[in-house]
PDB file of C-alpha atoms in Angstrom:
ATOM      1  CA  UNK A 284       0.000   0.000   0.000  1.00 62.00           C
ATOM      2  CA  UNK A 285       1.241   3.460  -0.897  1.00 68.00           C
ATOM      3  CA  UNK A 286       2.600   5.733   1.803  1.00 62.00           C
ATOM      4  CA  UNK A 287       2.868   9.397   0.722  1.00 57.00           C
ATOM      5  CA  UNK A 288       6.424  10.693   0.851  1.00 52.00           C
ATOM      6  CA  UNK A 289       5.174  13.863   2.550  1.00 50.00           C
ATOM      7  CA  UNK A 290       1.931  14.997   4.199  1.00 49.00           C
ATOM      8  CA  UNK A 291      -0.842  15.549   1.637  1.00 62.00           C
ATOM      9  CA  UNK A 292      -3.904  17.758   2.080  1.00 63.00           C
ATOM     10  CA  UNK A 293      -6.838  15.391   1.572  1.00 67.00           C
ATOM     11  CA  UNK A 294      -9.557  17.825   2.770  1.00 77.00           C
ATOM     12  CA  UNK A 295      -9.857  20.231  -0.133  1.00 88.00           C
ATOM     13  CA  UNK A 296     -12.858  22.532  -0.698  1.00 90.00           C
ATOM     14  CA  UNK A 297     -15.431  20.592  -2.731  1.00 96.00           C
ATOM     15  CA  UNK A 298     -18.712  22.476  -2.327  1.00 96.00           C
ATOM     16  CA  UNK A 299     -19.238  22.450  -6.093  1.00 98.00           C
ATOM     17  CA  UNK A 300     -17.789  19.645  -8.226  1.00 98.00           C
ATOM     18  CA  UNK A 301     -18.199  20.549 -11.889  1.00 98.00           C
ATOM     19  CA  UNK A 302     -18.405  17.789 -14.495  1.00 97.00           C
ATOM     20  CA  UNK A 303     -16.755  18.630 -17.844  1.00 97.00           C
ATOM     21  CA  UNK A 304     -16.715  16.323 -20.898  1.00 97.00           C
ATOM     22  CA  UNK A 305     -13.099  15.546 -21.708  1.00 97.00           C
ATOM     23  CA  UNK A 306     -13.933  15.337 -25.396  1.00 97.00           C
ATOM     24  CA  UNK A 307     -15.055  18.971 -25.658  1.00 96.00           C
ATOM     25  CA  UNK A 308     -12.138  21.469 -25.771  1.00 95.00           C
ATOM     26  CA  UNK A 309     -14.539  24.434 -25.639  1.00 96.00           C
ATOM     27  CA  UNK A 310     -16.079  23.203 -22.399  1.00 96.00           C
ATOM     28  CA  UNK A 311     -12.626  22.423 -20.992  1.00 97.00           C
ATOM     29  CA  UNK A 312     -11.631  26.034 -21.604  1.00 97.00           C
ATOM     30  CA  UNK A 313     -14.863  27.532 -20.262  1.00 96.00           C
ATOM     31  CA  UNK A 314     -14.681  25.517 -17.030  1.00 97.00           C
ATOM     32  CA  UNK A 315     -11.457  27.278 -16.054  1.00 97.00           C
ATOM     33  CA  UNK A 316     -13.323  30.551 -15.551  1.00 96.00           C
ATOM     34  CA  UNK A 317     -16.201  29.191 -13.460  1.00 97.00           C
ATOM     35  CA  UNK A 318     -16.189  29.545  -9.635  1.00 96.00           C
ATOM     36  CA  UNK A 319     -16.381  25.801  -8.925  1.00 97.00           C
ATOM     37  CA  UNK A 320     -14.262  24.435  -6.084  1.00 97.00           C
ATOM     38  CA  UNK A 321     -13.490  21.285  -8.051  1.00 98.00           C
ATOM     39  CA  UNK A 322     -13.545  20.458 -11.753  1.00 98.00           C
ATOM     40  CA  UNK A 323     -13.482  16.868 -12.928  1.00 97.00           C
ATOM     41  CA  UNK A 324     -12.648  16.226 -16.546  1.00 98.00           C
ATOM     42  CA  UNK A 325     -14.666  13.220 -17.587  1.00 98.00           C
ATOM     43  CA  UNK A 326     -13.549  10.238 -19.645  1.00 98.00           C
ATOM     44  CA  UNK A 327     -16.484   8.051 -18.606  1.00 97.00           C
ATOM     45  CA  UNK A 328     -20.181   8.709 -19.240  1.00 92.00           C
ATOM     46  CA  UNK A 329     -19.663  12.141 -20.825  1.00 93.00           C
ATOM     47  CA  UNK A 330     -17.466  10.660 -23.581  1.00 95.00           C
ATOM     48  CA  UNK A 331     -18.716   8.445 -26.390  1.00 95.00           C
ATOM     49  CA  UNK A 332     -16.621   5.275 -26.866  1.00 96.00           C
ATOM     50  CA  UNK A 333     -15.097   6.523 -30.104  1.00 96.00           C
ATOM     51  CA  UNK A 334     -14.147   9.844 -28.468  1.00 97.00           C
ATOM     52  CA  UNK A 335     -12.369   8.476 -25.405  1.00 97.00           C
ATOM     53  CA  UNK A 336      -8.871   8.172 -26.856  1.00 96.00           C
ATOM     54  CA  UNK A 337      -8.882  11.719 -28.214  1.00 97.00           C
ATOM     55  CA  UNK A 338     -10.404  12.996 -24.959  1.00 98.00           C
ATOM     56  CA  UNK A 339      -7.404  11.730 -22.993  1.00 98.00           C
ATOM     57  CA  UNK A 340      -5.135  14.006 -24.985  1.00 98.00           C
ATOM     58  CA  UNK A 341      -7.517  16.963 -24.765  1.00 98.00           C
ATOM     59  CA  UNK A 342      -7.464  16.558 -20.986  1.00 98.00           C
ATOM     60  CA  UNK A 343      -3.669  16.360 -20.792  1.00 98.00           C
ATOM     61  CA  UNK A 344      -3.405  19.551 -22.835  1.00 98.00           C
ATOM     62  CA  UNK A 345      -6.010  21.337 -20.718  1.00 98.00           C
ATOM     63  CA  UNK A 346      -4.351  20.356 -17.440  1.00 98.00           C
ATOM     64  CA  UNK A 347      -0.886  21.389 -18.606  1.00 98.00           C
ATOM     65  CA  UNK A 348      -1.785  24.614 -20.373  1.00 98.00           C
ATOM     66  CA  UNK A 349      -4.974  25.804 -18.699  1.00 97.00           C
ATOM     67  CA  UNK A 350      -5.368  28.097 -15.703  1.00 97.00           C
ATOM     68  CA  UNK A 351      -7.009  26.070 -12.929  1.00 97.00           C
ATOM     69  CA  UNK A 352      -6.022  28.419 -10.106  1.00 96.00           C
ATOM     70  CA  UNK A 353      -8.002  27.767  -6.930  1.00 93.00           C
ATOM     71  CA  UNK A 354      -9.583  24.562  -8.231  1.00 96.00           C
ATOM     72  CA  UNK A 355      -9.099  20.929  -7.337  1.00 97.00           C
ATOM     73  CA  UNK A 356      -8.213  19.193 -10.615  1.00 98.00           C
ATOM     74  CA  UNK A 357      -9.694  15.724 -11.077  1.00 98.00           C
ATOM     75  CA  UNK A 358     -10.048  13.287 -13.966  1.00 98.00           C
ATOM     76  CA  UNK A 359     -12.753  10.631 -13.960  1.00 98.00           C
ATOM     77  CA  UNK A 360     -11.502   7.518 -15.728  1.00 98.00           C
ATOM     78  CA  UNK A 361     -13.595   4.576 -16.873  1.00 98.00           C
ATOM     79  CA  UNK A 362     -14.380   1.802 -14.397  1.00 97.00           C
ATOM     80  CA  UNK A 363     -12.346  -1.389 -14.092  1.00 98.00           C
ATOM     81  CA  UNK A 364     -14.948  -3.535 -15.876  1.00 96.00           C
ATOM     82  CA  UNK A 365     -14.066  -1.750 -19.139  1.00 97.00           C
ATOM     83  CA  UNK A 366     -10.961  -2.093 -21.308  1.00 97.00           C
ATOM     84  CA  UNK A 367     -10.258   1.673 -21.203  1.00 98.00           C
ATOM     85  CA  UNK A 368      -9.261   2.172 -17.567  1.00 98.00           C
ATOM     86  CA  UNK A 369      -5.553   1.368 -17.546  1.00 98.00           C
ATOM     87  CA  UNK A 370      -4.862   3.470 -20.631  1.00 98.00           C
ATOM     88  CA  UNK A 371      -6.930   6.346 -19.228  1.00 98.00           C
ATOM     89  CA  UNK A 372      -4.742   6.386 -16.115  1.00 98.00           C
ATOM     90  CA  UNK A 373      -1.411   5.941 -17.888  1.00 98.00           C
ATOM     91  CA  UNK A 374      -2.032   8.583 -20.551  1.00 98.00           C
ATOM     92  CA  UNK A 375      -3.406  11.212 -18.181  1.00 98.00           C
ATOM     93  CA  UNK A 376      -1.005  10.708 -15.271  1.00 98.00           C
ATOM     94  CA  UNK A 377       2.140  10.315 -17.360  1.00 98.00           C
ATOM     95  CA  UNK A 378       1.120  13.309 -19.448  1.00 98.00           C
ATOM     96  CA  UNK A 379      -0.093  15.692 -16.739  1.00 98.00           C
ATOM     97  CA  UNK A 380       0.623  14.130 -13.322  1.00 98.00           C
ATOM     98  CA  UNK A 381       2.155  17.246 -11.724  1.00 97.00           C
ATOM     99  CA  UNK A 382      -0.969  19.234 -12.706  1.00 98.00           C
ATOM    100  CA  UNK A 383      -3.476  16.654 -11.446  1.00 98.00           C
ATOM    101  CA  UNK A 384      -4.860  16.360  -7.910  1.00 97.00           C
ATOM    102  CA  UNK A 385      -7.041  13.244  -8.022  1.00 98.00           C
ATOM    103  CA  UNK A 386      -8.306  10.374 -10.131  1.00 98.00           C
ATOM    104  CA  UNK A 387     -12.011   9.624  -9.769  1.00 98.00           C
ATOM    105  CA  UNK A 388     -12.834   5.922 -10.069  1.00 98.00           C
ATOM    106  CA  UNK A 389     -16.469   5.208 -10.942  1.00 98.00           C
ATOM    107  CA  UNK A 390     -18.588   2.180 -10.066  1.00 98.00           C
ATOM    108  CA  UNK A 391     -16.321   1.024  -7.244  1.00 98.00           C
ATOM    109  CA  UNK A 392     -17.590  -2.308  -5.940  1.00 98.00           C
ATOM    110  CA  UNK A 393     -14.834  -3.544  -3.642  1.00 98.00           C
ATOM    111  CA  UNK A 394     -11.588  -2.493  -2.009  1.00 98.00           C
ATOM    112  CA  UNK A 395      -9.408  -4.356  -4.514  1.00 98.00           C
ATOM    113  CA  UNK A 396     -10.466  -2.002  -7.290  1.00 98.00           C
ATOM    114  CA  UNK A 397      -9.088   0.905  -5.263  1.00 98.00           C
ATOM    115  CA  UNK A 398      -5.919  -1.042  -4.442  1.00 98.00           C
ATOM    116  CA  UNK A 399      -5.388  -1.750  -8.154  1.00 98.00           C
ATOM    117  CA  UNK A 400      -5.632   1.963  -8.980  1.00 98.00           C
ATOM    118  CA  UNK A 401      -3.274   2.813  -6.113  1.00 98.00           C
ATOM    119  CA  UNK A 402      -0.675   0.333  -7.407  1.00 98.00           C
ATOM    120  CA  UNK A 403      -0.924   1.631 -10.968  1.00 98.00           C
ATOM    121  CA  UNK A 404      -0.556   5.234  -9.810  1.00 98.00           C
ATOM    122  CA  UNK A 405       2.464   4.308  -7.701  1.00 98.00           C
ATOM    123  CA  UNK A 406       4.197   2.603 -10.618  1.00 98.00           C
ATOM    124  CA  UNK A 407       3.597   5.597 -12.873  1.00 98.00           C
ATOM    125  CA  UNK A 408       4.818   8.054 -10.219  1.00 98.00           C
ATOM    126  CA  UNK A 409       8.000   6.069  -9.643  1.00 98.00           C
ATOM    127  CA  UNK A 410       8.641   5.659 -13.361  1.00 98.00           C
ATOM    128  CA  UNK A 411       8.097   9.342 -14.112  1.00 98.00           C
ATOM    129  CA  UNK A 412       9.893  10.661 -11.021  1.00 97.00           C
ATOM    130  CA  UNK A 413       6.721  12.202  -9.559  1.00 97.00           C
ATOM    131  CA  UNK A 414       6.052  12.502  -5.840  1.00 96.00           C
ATOM    132  CA  UNK A 415       4.712   9.129  -4.735  1.00 97.00           C
ATOM    133  CA  UNK A 416       1.267   9.233  -3.147  1.00 96.00           C
ATOM    134  CA  UNK A 417       0.423  12.845  -3.922  1.00 96.00           C
ATOM    135  CA  UNK A 418      -2.393  12.068  -6.376  1.00 98.00           C
ATOM    136  CA  UNK A 419      -5.584  11.213  -4.522  1.00 97.00           C
ATOM    137  CA  UNK A 420      -8.444   8.857  -5.322  1.00 98.00           C
ATOM    138  CA  UNK A 421     -12.141   9.674  -5.326  1.00 98.00           C
ATOM    139  CA  UNK A 422     -14.325   6.539  -5.077  1.00 98.00           C
ATOM    140  CA  UNK A 423     -17.762   6.683  -6.641  1.00 98.00           C
ATOM    141  CA  UNK A 424     -20.405   4.396  -5.095  1.00 98.00           C
ATOM    142  CA  UNK A 425     -22.943   3.487  -7.767  1.00 96.00           C
ATOM    143  CA  UNK A 426     -24.505   0.150  -6.894  1.00 96.00           C
ATOM    144  CA  UNK A 427     -25.635  -2.027  -4.018  1.00 95.00           C
ATOM    145  CA  UNK A 428     -22.387  -4.025  -3.857  1.00 97.00           C
ATOM    146  CA  UNK A 429     -20.335  -0.860  -3.536  1.00 97.00           C
ATOM    147  CA  UNK A 430     -22.504   0.391  -0.688  1.00 98.00           C
ATOM    148  CA  UNK A 431     -22.321  -2.925   1.161  1.00 98.00           C
ATOM    149  CA  UNK A 432     -18.499  -2.855   0.857  1.00 98.00           C
ATOM    150  CA  UNK A 433     -18.104   0.859   1.527  1.00 98.00           C
ATOM    151  CA  UNK A 434     -16.098   0.600   4.755  1.00 98.00           C
ATOM    152  CA  UNK A 435     -13.471  -1.583   3.087  1.00 98.00           C
ATOM    153  CA  UNK A 436     -13.423   0.762   0.083  1.00 98.00           C
ATOM    154  CA  UNK A 437     -12.914   3.802   2.323  1.00 98.00           C
ATOM    155  CA  UNK A 438      -9.963   2.121   4.054  1.00 98.00           C
ATOM    156  CA  UNK A 439      -8.391   0.602   0.927  1.00 98.00           C
ATOM    157  CA  UNK A 440      -5.707   3.252   0.348  1.00 97.00           C
ATOM    158  CA  UNK A 441      -4.292   6.377   2.000  1.00 97.00           C
ATOM    159  CA  UNK A 442      -4.907   8.070  -1.332  1.00 97.00           C
ATOM    160  CA  UNK A 443      -8.694   7.973  -0.892  1.00 98.00           C
ATOM    161  CA  UNK A 444     -10.067  11.485  -0.323  1.00 97.00           C
ATOM    162  CA  UNK A 445     -13.778  11.273  -1.036  1.00 98.00           C
ATOM    163  CA  UNK A 446     -16.728   8.929  -1.278  1.00 98.00           C
ATOM    164  CA  UNK A 447     -19.228  10.014  -3.928  1.00 98.00           C
ATOM    165  CA  UNK A 448     -22.855   8.981  -4.385  1.00 96.00           C
ATOM    166  CA  UNK A 449     -23.667   8.109  -8.004  1.00 94.00           C
ATOM    167  CA  UNK A 450     -27.471   8.199  -7.989  1.00 91.00           C
ATOM    168  CA  UNK A 451     -28.411   7.261 -11.565  1.00 87.00           C
ATOM    169  CA  UNK A 452     -26.552   3.944 -11.737  1.00 90.00           C
ATOM    170  CA  UNK A 453     -27.419   3.229  -8.108  1.00 91.00           C
ATOM    171  CA  UNK A 454     -31.139   3.715  -8.731  1.00 90.00           C
ATOM    172  CA  UNK A 455     -30.928   1.334 -11.681  1.00 88.00           C
ATOM    173  CA  UNK A 456     -28.946  -1.232  -9.678  1.00 91.00           C
ATOM    174  CA  UNK A 457     -31.662  -1.525  -7.017  1.00 90.00           C
ATOM    175  CA  UNK A 458     -34.597  -1.255  -9.474  1.00 89.00           C
ATOM    176  CA  UNK A 459     -35.875   1.994  -7.996  1.00 87.00           C
ATOM    177  CA  UNK A 460     -39.182   2.959  -9.580  1.00 82.00           C
ATOM    178  CA  UNK A 461     -38.389   6.347 -11.100  1.00 74.00           C
ATOM    179  CA  UNK A 462     -36.705   7.884 -14.131  1.00 69.00           C
ATOM    180  CA  UNK A 463     -35.935  11.256 -12.546  1.00 72.00           C
ATOM    181  CA  UNK A 464     -32.446  11.164 -11.042  1.00 78.00           C
ATOM    182  CA  UNK A 465     -32.251  12.611  -7.541  1.00 71.00           C
ATOM    183  CA  UNK A 466     -35.977  13.051  -6.985  1.00 75.00           C
ATOM    184  CA  UNK A 467     -38.108  10.895  -4.718  1.00 81.00           C
ATOM    185  CA  UNK A 468     -39.749   7.874  -6.383  1.00 83.00           C
ATOM    186  CA  UNK A 469     -43.542   7.976  -6.494  1.00 84.00           C
ATOM    187  CA  UNK A 470     -45.345   5.866  -3.910  1.00 86.00           C
ATOM    188  CA  UNK A 471     -42.723   6.037  -1.141  1.00 86.00           C
ATOM    189  CA  UNK A 472     -43.793   8.363   1.689  1.00 88.00           C
ATOM    190  CA  UNK A 473     -40.317   9.013   3.147  1.00 88.00           C
ATOM    191  CA  UNK A 474     -36.845   9.926   1.826  1.00 89.00           C
ATOM    192  CA  UNK A 475     -35.764   7.017  -0.367  1.00 89.00           C
ATOM    193  CA  UNK A 476     -32.143   8.191  -0.343  1.00 91.00           C
ATOM    194  CA  UNK A 477     -31.706   8.755   3.383  1.00 94.00           C
ATOM    195  CA  UNK A 478     -30.113   5.397   4.191  1.00 95.00           C
ATOM    196  CA  UNK A 479     -27.799   5.545   1.178  1.00 95.00           C
ATOM    197  CA  UNK A 480     -26.592   9.045   1.976  1.00 96.00           C
ATOM    198  CA  UNK A 481     -26.126   8.309   5.679  1.00 97.00           C
ATOM    199  CA  UNK A 482     -24.250   5.081   4.955  1.00 98.00           C
ATOM    200  CA  UNK A 483     -21.846   6.941   2.679  1.00 98.00           C
ATOM    201  CA  UNK A 484     -21.489   9.745   5.224  1.00 98.00           C
ATOM    202  CA  UNK A 485     -20.761   7.382   8.134  1.00 98.00           C
ATOM    203  CA  UNK A 486     -18.054   5.565   6.169  1.00 98.00           C
ATOM    204  CA  UNK A 487     -16.524   8.865   5.093  1.00 97.00           C
ATOM    205  CA  UNK A 488     -16.396  10.306   8.587  1.00 96.00           C
ATOM    206  CA  UNK A 489     -15.115   7.046  10.079  1.00 97.00           C
ATOM    207  CA  UNK A 490     -12.087   7.294   7.802  1.00 97.00           C
ATOM    208  CA  UNK A 491     -11.705  11.115   7.803  1.00 94.00           C
ATOM    209  CA  UNK A 492     -12.858  11.434   4.195  1.00 97.00           C
ATOM    210  CA  UNK A 493     -15.187  13.863   2.471  1.00 96.00           C
ATOM    211  CA  UNK A 494     -18.672  12.871   1.332  1.00 98.00           C
ATOM    212  CA  UNK A 495     -19.982  14.241  -1.969  1.00 98.00           C
ATOM    213  CA  UNK A 496     -23.521  14.009  -3.339  1.00 97.00           C
ATOM    214  CA  UNK A 497     -23.961  13.204  -7.008  1.00 96.00           C
ATOM    215  CA  UNK A 498     -25.669  15.061  -9.873  1.00 94.00           C
ATOM    216  CA  UNK A 499     -29.159  16.475 -10.302  1.00 92.00           C
ATOM    217  CA  UNK A 500     -30.075  16.141 -13.962  1.00 89.00           C
ATOM    218  CA  UNK A 501     -32.852  18.747 -14.198  1.00 90.00           C
ATOM    219  CA  UNK A 502     -30.183  21.337 -14.896  1.00 91.00           C
ATOM    220  CA  UNK A 503     -32.498  24.310 -15.532  1.00 92.00           C
ATOM    221  CA  UNK A 504     -34.472  23.870 -12.306  1.00 93.00           C
ATOM    222  CA  UNK A 505     -32.086  25.575  -9.910  1.00 95.00           C
ATOM    223  CA  UNK A 506     -34.686  25.747  -7.122  1.00 95.00           C
ATOM    224  CA  UNK A 507     -35.100  21.974  -7.215  1.00 92.00           C
ATOM    225  CA  UNK A 508     -31.310  21.617  -7.248  1.00 95.00           C
ATOM    226  CA  UNK A 509     -31.093  23.753  -4.108  1.00 95.00           C
ATOM    227  CA  UNK A 510     -33.684  21.577  -2.405  1.00 93.00           C
ATOM    228  CA  UNK A 511     -31.875  18.330  -3.188  1.00 93.00           C
ATOM    229  CA  UNK A 512     -28.479  19.827  -2.332  1.00 95.00           C
ATOM    230  CA  UNK A 513     -29.895  21.162   0.932  1.00 95.00           C
ATOM    231  CA  UNK A 514     -30.877  17.642   1.961  1.00 93.00           C
ATOM    232  CA  UNK A 515     -27.288  16.438   1.621  1.00 96.00           C
ATOM    233  CA  UNK A 516     -25.851  19.580   3.221  1.00 96.00           C
ATOM    234  CA  UNK A 517     -28.161  19.228   6.216  1.00 94.00           C
ATOM    235  CA  UNK A 518     -26.867  15.715   6.853  1.00 95.00           C
ATOM    236  CA  UNK A 519     -23.255  16.911   6.728  1.00 94.00           C
ATOM    237  CA  UNK A 520     -22.105  16.271   3.152  1.00 96.00           C
ATOM    238  CA  UNK A 521     -19.258  18.454   1.925  1.00 96.00           C
ATOM    239  CA  UNK A 522     -20.505  19.210  -1.583  1.00 97.00           C
ATOM    240  CA  UNK A 523     -22.415  18.133  -4.654  1.00 98.00           C
ATOM    241  CA  UNK A 524     -21.837  17.672  -8.360  1.00 97.00           C
ATOM    242  CA  UNK A 525     -22.836  20.398 -10.786  1.00 97.00           C
ATOM    243  CA  UNK A 526     -23.578  19.627 -14.418  1.00 95.00           C
ATOM    244  CA  UNK A 527     -24.282  23.157 -15.605  1.00 94.00           C
ATOM    245  CA  UNK A 528     -22.736  26.562 -14.822  1.00 94.00           C
ATOM    246  CA  UNK A 529     -26.105  27.671 -13.439  1.00 94.00           C
ATOM    247  CA  UNK A 530     -25.783  25.186 -10.582  1.00 96.00           C
ATOM    248  CA  UNK A 531     -22.344  26.323  -9.398  1.00 97.00           C
ATOM    249  CA  UNK A 532     -23.393  29.329  -7.322  1.00 96.00           C
ATOM    250  CA  UNK A 533     -26.243  27.348  -5.776  1.00 97.00           C
ATOM    251  CA  UNK A 534     -23.872  24.584  -4.654  1.00 97.00           C
ATOM    252  CA  UNK A 535     -21.358  27.035  -3.221  1.00 96.00           C
ATOM    253  CA  UNK A 536     -24.104  28.773  -1.273  1.00 95.00           C
ATOM    254  CA  UNK A 537     -25.848  25.646   0.027  1.00 96.00           C
ATOM    255  CA  UNK A 538     -22.643  24.010   1.239  1.00 95.00           C
ATOM    256  CA  UNK A 539     -21.304  27.160   2.910  1.00 90.00           C
ATOM    257  CA  UNK A 540     -22.501  28.308   6.343  1.00 86.00           C
ATOM    258  CA  UNK A 541     -24.639  31.408   6.602  1.00 85.00           C
ATOM    259  CA  UNK A 542     -22.850  34.568   7.701  1.00 90.00           C
ATOM    260  CA  UNK A 543     -24.620  34.446  11.087  1.00 89.00           C
ATOM    261  CA  UNK A 544     -23.631  30.807  11.664  1.00 88.00           C
ATOM    262  CA  UNK A 545     -20.033  31.461  10.613  1.00 90.00           C
ATOM    263  CA  UNK A 546     -19.725  34.476  12.929  1.00 89.00           C
ATOM    264  CA  UNK A 547     -21.285  32.527  15.778  1.00 91.00           C
ATOM    265  CA  UNK A 548     -18.903  29.601  15.288  1.00 90.00           C
ATOM    266  CA  UNK A 549     -15.853  31.882  15.382  1.00 90.00           C
ATOM    267  CA  UNK A 550     -17.189  33.563  18.529  1.00 89.00           C
ATOM    268  CA  UNK A 551     -17.619  30.173  20.209  1.00 91.00           C
ATOM    269  CA  UNK A 552     -14.024  29.246  19.395  1.00 91.00           C
ATOM    270  CA  UNK A 553     -12.704  32.550  20.740  1.00 87.00           C
ATOM    271  CA  UNK A 554     -14.842  32.359  23.854  1.00 86.00           C
ATOM    272  CA  UNK A 555     -13.813  28.790  24.599  1.00 87.00           C
ATOM    273  CA  UNK A 556     -10.132  29.590  24.105  1.00 89.00           C
ATOM    274  CA  UNK A 557     -10.499  32.486  26.510  1.00 84.00           C
ATOM    275  CA  UNK A 558     -12.461  30.662  29.240  1.00 87.00           C
ATOM    276  CA  UNK A 559      -9.997  27.743  29.292  1.00 89.00           C
ATOM    277  CA  UNK A 560      -7.000  30.071  29.505  1.00 88.00           C
ATOM    278  CA  UNK A 561      -5.260  31.358  32.620  1.00 85.00           C
ATOM    279  CA  UNK A 562      -6.817  34.764  32.082  1.00 84.00           C
ATOM    280  CA  UNK A 563     -10.280  33.271  31.683  1.00 80.00           C
ATOM    281  CA  UNK A 564     -10.040  31.214  34.865  1.00 82.00           C
ATOM    282  CA  UNK A 565      -9.152  27.820  33.336  1.00 84.00           C
ATOM    283  CA  UNK A 566     -12.834  26.884  33.205  1.00 84.00           C
ATOM    284  CA  UNK A 567     -14.203  23.941  31.242  1.00 83.00           C
ATOM    285  CA  UNK A 568     -17.342  25.796  30.271  1.00 82.00           C
ATOM    286  CA  UNK A 569     -18.547  29.377  30.075  1.00 76.00           C
ATOM    287  CA  UNK A 570     -21.416  31.542  28.924  1.00 80.00           C
ATOM    288  CA  UNK A 571     -21.509  33.216  25.523  1.00 83.00           C
ATOM    289  CA  UNK A 572     -24.458  35.526  25.862  1.00 83.00           C
ATOM    290  CA  UNK A 573     -27.301  33.245  26.960  1.00 83.00           C
ATOM    291  CA  UNK A 574     -25.594  30.103  25.664  1.00 87.00           C
ATOM    292  CA  UNK A 575     -23.416  27.732  27.675  1.00 87.00           C
ATOM    293  CA  UNK A 576     -20.432  26.491  25.679  1.00 85.00           C
ATOM    294  CA  UNK A 577     -18.000  23.656  26.396  1.00 88.00           C
ATOM    295  CA  UNK A 578     -15.655  21.266  24.591  1.00 90.00           C
ATOM    296  CA  UNK A 579     -18.529  19.744  22.609  1.00 90.00           C
ATOM    297  CA  UNK A 580     -19.536  23.236  21.506  1.00 88.00           C
ATOM    298  CA  UNK A 581     -15.976  23.854  20.347  1.00 90.00           C
ATOM    299  CA  UNK A 582     -15.983  20.703  18.193  1.00 88.00           C
ATOM    300  CA  UNK A 583     -19.252  21.688  16.526  1.00 88.00           C
ATOM    301  CA  UNK A 584     -18.002  25.236  15.968  1.00 89.00           C
ATOM    302  CA  UNK A 585     -14.793  23.955  14.367  1.00 87.00           C
ATOM    303  CA  UNK A 586     -16.828  22.267  11.639  1.00 85.00           C
ATOM    304  CA  UNK A 587     -18.795  25.412  10.762  1.00 88.00           C
ATOM    305  CA  UNK A 588     -15.779  27.700  11.066  1.00 87.00           C
ATOM    306  CA  UNK A 589     -13.716  25.364   8.890  1.00 83.00           C
ATOM    307  CA  UNK A 590     -16.333  25.415   6.143  1.00 84.00           C
ATOM    308  CA  UNK A 591     -16.546  29.191   6.326  1.00 86.00           C
ATOM    309  CA  UNK A 592     -12.788  29.659   6.179  1.00 85.00           C
ATOM    310  CA  UNK A 593     -12.532  27.259   3.236  1.00 78.00           C
ATOM    311  CA  UNK A 594     -15.187  29.320   1.472  1.00 79.00           C
ATOM    312  CA  UNK A 595     -13.165  32.503   2.044  1.00 84.00           C
ATOM    313  CA  UNK A 596     -15.728  34.065   4.393  1.00 84.00           C
ATOM    314  CA  UNK A 597     -14.758  36.993   6.595  1.00 89.00           C
ATOM    315  CA  UNK A 598     -15.958  37.683  10.122  1.00 92.00           C
ATOM    316  CA  UNK A 599     -18.337  40.525  10.861  1.00 91.00           C
ATOM    317  CA  UNK A 600     -18.143  40.254  14.655  1.00 90.00           C
ATOM    318  CA  UNK A 601     -15.414  40.244  17.264  1.00 89.00           C
ATOM    319  CA  UNK A 602     -15.149  38.468  20.608  1.00 87.00           C
ATOM    320  CA  UNK A 603     -14.768  40.651  23.656  1.00 85.00           C
ATOM    321  CA  UNK A 604     -13.761  39.056  26.943  1.00 83.00           C
ATOM    322  CA  UNK A 605     -16.251  39.739  29.763  1.00 80.00           C
ATOM    323  CA  UNK A 606     -15.185  42.218  32.393  1.00 73.00           C
ATOM    324  CA  UNK A 607     -14.115  40.784  35.735  1.00 61.00           C
TER     325      UNK A 607
END
């Protein structure tokens, strides 16, 4: 198993994860100017079989010569059941490895598929003289077998950064009675996706990974996108796919804290630091206005503050220590 030669940041901002067909140079260029946290250049479903080979080279050129400042750069390869996967990885990583952050592996069904990708990446890195272990892996869960094996998948490699829900293939794999990806199937009175999302989230958090919700295909219905994204954000997911530029701002907003929540989280952290200090009396808990805060409060505030900082938010309030 690969051990990175130096510490690698695996918790990148991923509020909005923009899908871009690797076979379309115009889209590859346009994506560079959009405010998405992550862009993944797709060699799988977005590329017709006859376009895949050419798309690999378009992607290498875009990664090497494009301006992806501030974005996590990802390539989605084809899954291991196809004959394209190994060449996808070799061409893209040998050609643009230093300008690539992660490989997304779709339709992951067991840990060995992640291990195989890890080994291939390691061989390429060693051959090319790249830093071993720097390129991460994003594992896409798209069927029942992948969900059942998700804990093993999450622990399969130190390269793994995210677990991603792939709703369309998943719905087909369990024979869900609907053709509208991401919306509730008719006839079921509760949230049909709740267990799936929570199972992915629990595995992600157990292994200190990020959890990403998949696409919403009604790309012109931004209000519906917000509603579906809000469901995942409320549970604790870190971001969601976007298939259209019109969804990017919605994703960034939904998966960022409100200004009030961000300010409150920073105040909790300041107040807790103060009350546990010598000056604050070395107390384990204290009052912040009418609210009692303690170590558990600090942990919750760290999550919200971290999301706000990652989103580039600025504070609009300042902590003032109470007078003695």
